[in-house]
Amino acid sequence: MQIVLMRHGKPKIDTRHRLNAAEFGVWVEQYNAAGIDTECLPTQEAVAQASRCAFTVCSNLPRSLESANALGVERIGAYSHMFREMDMPHAAWRFPTLSLQAWLVFFRLAWALGYSANAESFKSAKARAHNCAEQLANLASTHGTVLFVGHGSLNWFIARYLKRMGWLSADKLPKKYWEHSVFYMPAT
């Protein structure tokens, strides 16, 4: 049994903004609606890895679904809101104006510390990631090899839960677009 966690392709959205927090909230909505940049194609290795998987799981976000298509996946076995990226909180503040990267770091840290305005709580997101890991493990027991075309933060938490469940991986976690890590259940 194998589970492949792969990060989606590069989203087609401008990331060079300076925004206030309210504008950052609008950007988050646009990011969640964005597809992938078709000029940033998957690597041959990513396409080959995807082709070896018997079952594919995606989130319901366009960047996940379009990435599976770009990988040559002919049939998505399951896609669900449950597998979406962990929510990014935001606020309606009009001041200060910061870079997009600064807001991403600030709100992700604030979220981990308990701030969850306009987003699911950190505790709920971790519970959802645990459920995702369990569902992927169940699918792997049925289909043998499962590809999850997922998201950065969610993949990280799923990987932690898979390891707690006894799954092993020699790969580093996928941080860059199209990167992947393969988890396997050792023979007993």
PDB file of C-alpha atoms in Angstrom, residues 88-169:
ATOM      1  CA  MET A  88      -6.368  31.245   6.332  1.00  0.00           C
ATOM      2  CA  PRO A  89      -7.868  33.678   8.834  1.00  0.00           C
ATOM      3  CA  HIS A  90      -8.070  37.347   8.010  1.00  0.00           C
ATOM      4  CA  ALA A  91      -9.471  40.580   9.414  1.00  0.00           C
ATOM      5  CA  ALA A  92     -11.136  43.789   8.232  1.00  0.00           C
ATOM      6  CA  TRP A  93      -8.347  46.134   9.336  1.00  0.00           C
ATOM      7  CA  ARG A  94      -7.530  48.990   6.972  1.00  0.00           C
ATOM      8  CA  PHE A  95      -4.097  49.582   8.465  1.00  0.00           C
ATOM      9  CA  PRO A  96      -1.215  48.691   8.114  1.00  0.00           C
ATOM     10  CA  THR A  97      -0.321  47.918   4.518  1.00  0.00           C
ATOM     11  CA  LEU A  98       2.092  45.002   4.291  1.00  0.00           C
ATOM     12  CA  SER A  99       3.424  42.601   1.698  1.00  0.00           C
ATOM     13  CA  LEU A 100       1.365  39.532   0.916  1.00  0.00           C
ATOM     14  CA  GLN A 101       4.098  37.313   2.390  1.00  0.00           C
ATOM     15  CA  ALA A 102       4.040  39.286   5.661  1.00  0.00           C
ATOM     16  CA  TRP A 103       0.263  38.813   5.986  1.00  0.00           C
ATOM     17  CA  LEU A 104       0.559  35.104   5.191  1.00  0.00           C
ATOM     18  CA  VAL A 105       3.128  34.598   7.947  1.00  0.00           C
ATOM     19  CA  PHE A 106       1.306  36.859  10.422  1.00  0.00           C
ATOM     20  CA  PHE A 107      -2.128  35.274  10.010  1.00  0.00           C
ATOM     21  CA  ARG A 108      -0.801  31.683   9.899  1.00  0.00           C
ATOM     22  CA  LEU A 109       1.055  32.276  13.185  1.00  0.00           C
ATOM     23  CA  ALA A 110      -1.949  34.048  14.705  1.00  0.00           C
ATOM     24  CA  TRP A 111      -4.135  31.126  13.600  1.00  0.00           C
ATOM     25  CA  ALA A 112      -1.841  28.580  15.288  1.00  0.00           C
ATOM     26  CA  LEU A 113      -2.091  30.693  18.451  1.00  0.00           C
ATOM     27  CA  GLY A 114      -5.903  30.708  18.406  1.00  0.00           C
ATOM     28  CA  TYR A 115      -7.023  33.543  16.096  1.00  0.00           C
ATOM     29  CA  SER A 116      -9.546  32.138  13.615  1.00  0.00           C
ATOM     30  CA  ALA A 117     -11.668  35.024  12.312  1.00  0.00           C
ATOM     31  CA  ASN A 118     -13.187  34.048   8.945  1.00  0.00           C
ATOM     32  CA  ALA A 119     -11.643  30.563   9.185  1.00  0.00           C
ATOM     33  CA  GLU A 120     -11.971  27.208  10.896  1.00  0.00           C
ATOM     34  CA  SER A 121     -10.087  26.930  14.169  1.00  0.00           C
ATOM     35  CA  PHE A 122      -6.623  25.420  14.325  1.00  0.00           C
ATOM     36  CA  LYS A 123      -8.014  22.586  16.454  1.00  0.00           C
ATOM     37  CA  SER A 124     -10.769  21.846  13.905  1.00  0.00           C
ATOM     38  CA  ALA A 125      -8.289  21.953  11.021  1.00  0.00           C
ATOM     39  CA  LYS A 126      -5.998  19.453  12.754  1.00  0.00           C
ATOM     40  CA  ALA A 127      -8.959  17.136  13.413  1.00  0.00           C
ATOM     41  CA  ARG A 128      -9.931  17.412   9.737  1.00  0.00           C
ATOM     42  CA  ALA A 129      -6.353  16.558   8.686  1.00  0.00           C
ATOM     43  CA  HIS A 130      -6.488  13.490  10.937  1.00  0.00           C
ATOM     44  CA  ASN A 131      -9.749  12.433   9.254  1.00  0.00           C
ATOM     45  CA  CYS A 132      -8.133  12.969   5.846  1.00  0.00           C
ATOM     46  CA  ALA A 133      -5.190  10.744   6.819  1.00  0.00           C
ATOM     47  CA  GLU A 134      -7.554   8.014   7.973  1.00  0.00           C
ATOM     48  CA  GLN A 135      -9.593   8.240   4.784  1.00  0.00           C
ATOM     49  CA  LEU A 136      -6.451   8.078   2.605  1.00  0.00           C
ATOM     50  CA  ALA A 137      -5.266   5.021   4.563  1.00  0.00           C
ATOM     51  CA  ASN A 138      -8.649   3.340   4.056  1.00  0.00           C
ATOM     52  CA  LEU A 139      -8.534   4.107   0.338  1.00  0.00           C
ATOM     53  CA  ALA A 140      -4.998   2.682   0.128  1.00  0.00           C
ATOM     54  CA  SER A 141      -6.172  -0.539   1.767  1.00  0.00           C
ATOM     55  CA  THR A 142      -8.832  -0.818  -0.955  1.00  0.00           C
ATOM     56  CA  HIS A 143      -6.945   0.472  -4.027  1.00  0.00           C
ATOM     57  CA  GLY A 144      -3.296  -0.186  -3.183  1.00  0.00           C
ATOM     58  CA  THR A 145      -1.850   3.143  -4.355  1.00  0.00           C
ATOM     59  CA  VAL A 146      -3.524   6.490  -3.705  1.00  0.00           C
ATOM     60  CA  LEU A 147      -2.498   9.919  -4.976  1.00  0.00           C
ATOM     61  CA  PHE A 148      -3.641  12.973  -3.025  1.00  0.00           C
ATOM     62  CA  VAL A 149      -3.201  16.167  -5.033  1.00  0.00           C
ATOM     63  CA  GLY A 150      -3.234  18.398  -2.002  1.00  0.00           C
ATOM     64  CA  HIS A 151      -2.099  21.595  -0.375  1.00  0.00           C
ATOM     65  CA  GLY A 152       0.970  22.664   1.568  1.00  0.00           C
ATOM     66  CA  SER A 153      -0.296  22.968   5.133  1.00  0.00           C
ATOM     67  CA  LEU A 154      -2.805  20.143   4.887  1.00  0.00           C
ATOM     68  CA  ASN A 155      -0.198  17.784   3.400  1.00  0.00           C
ATOM     69  CA  TRP A 156       2.126  18.576   6.308  1.00  0.00           C
ATOM     70  CA  PHE A 157      -0.490  17.657   8.906  1.00  0.00           C
ATOM     71  CA  ILE A 158      -1.652  14.577   6.983  1.00  0.00           C
ATOM     72  CA  ALA A 159       1.972  13.386   6.849  1.00  0.00           C
ATOM     73  CA  ARG A 160       2.290  13.769  10.630  1.00  0.00           C
ATOM     74  CA  TYR A 161      -0.861  11.717  11.202  1.00  0.00           C
ATOM     75  CA  LEU A 162       0.169   9.043   8.692  1.00  0.00           C
ATOM     76  CA  LYS A 163       3.473   8.625  10.543  1.00  0.00           C
ATOM     77  CA  ARG A 164       1.597   8.295  13.846  1.00  0.00           C
ATOM     78  CA  MET A 165      -0.517   5.586  12.193  1.00  0.00           C
ATOM     79  CA  GLY A 166       2.644   3.627  11.278  1.00  0.00           C
ATOM     80  CA  TRP A 167       3.160   4.782   7.682  1.00  0.00           C
ATOM     81  CA  LEU A 168       6.772   5.397   6.643  1.00  0.00           C
ATOM     82  CA  SER A 169       8.401   7.723   4.123  1.00  0.00           C
TER      83      SER A 169
END
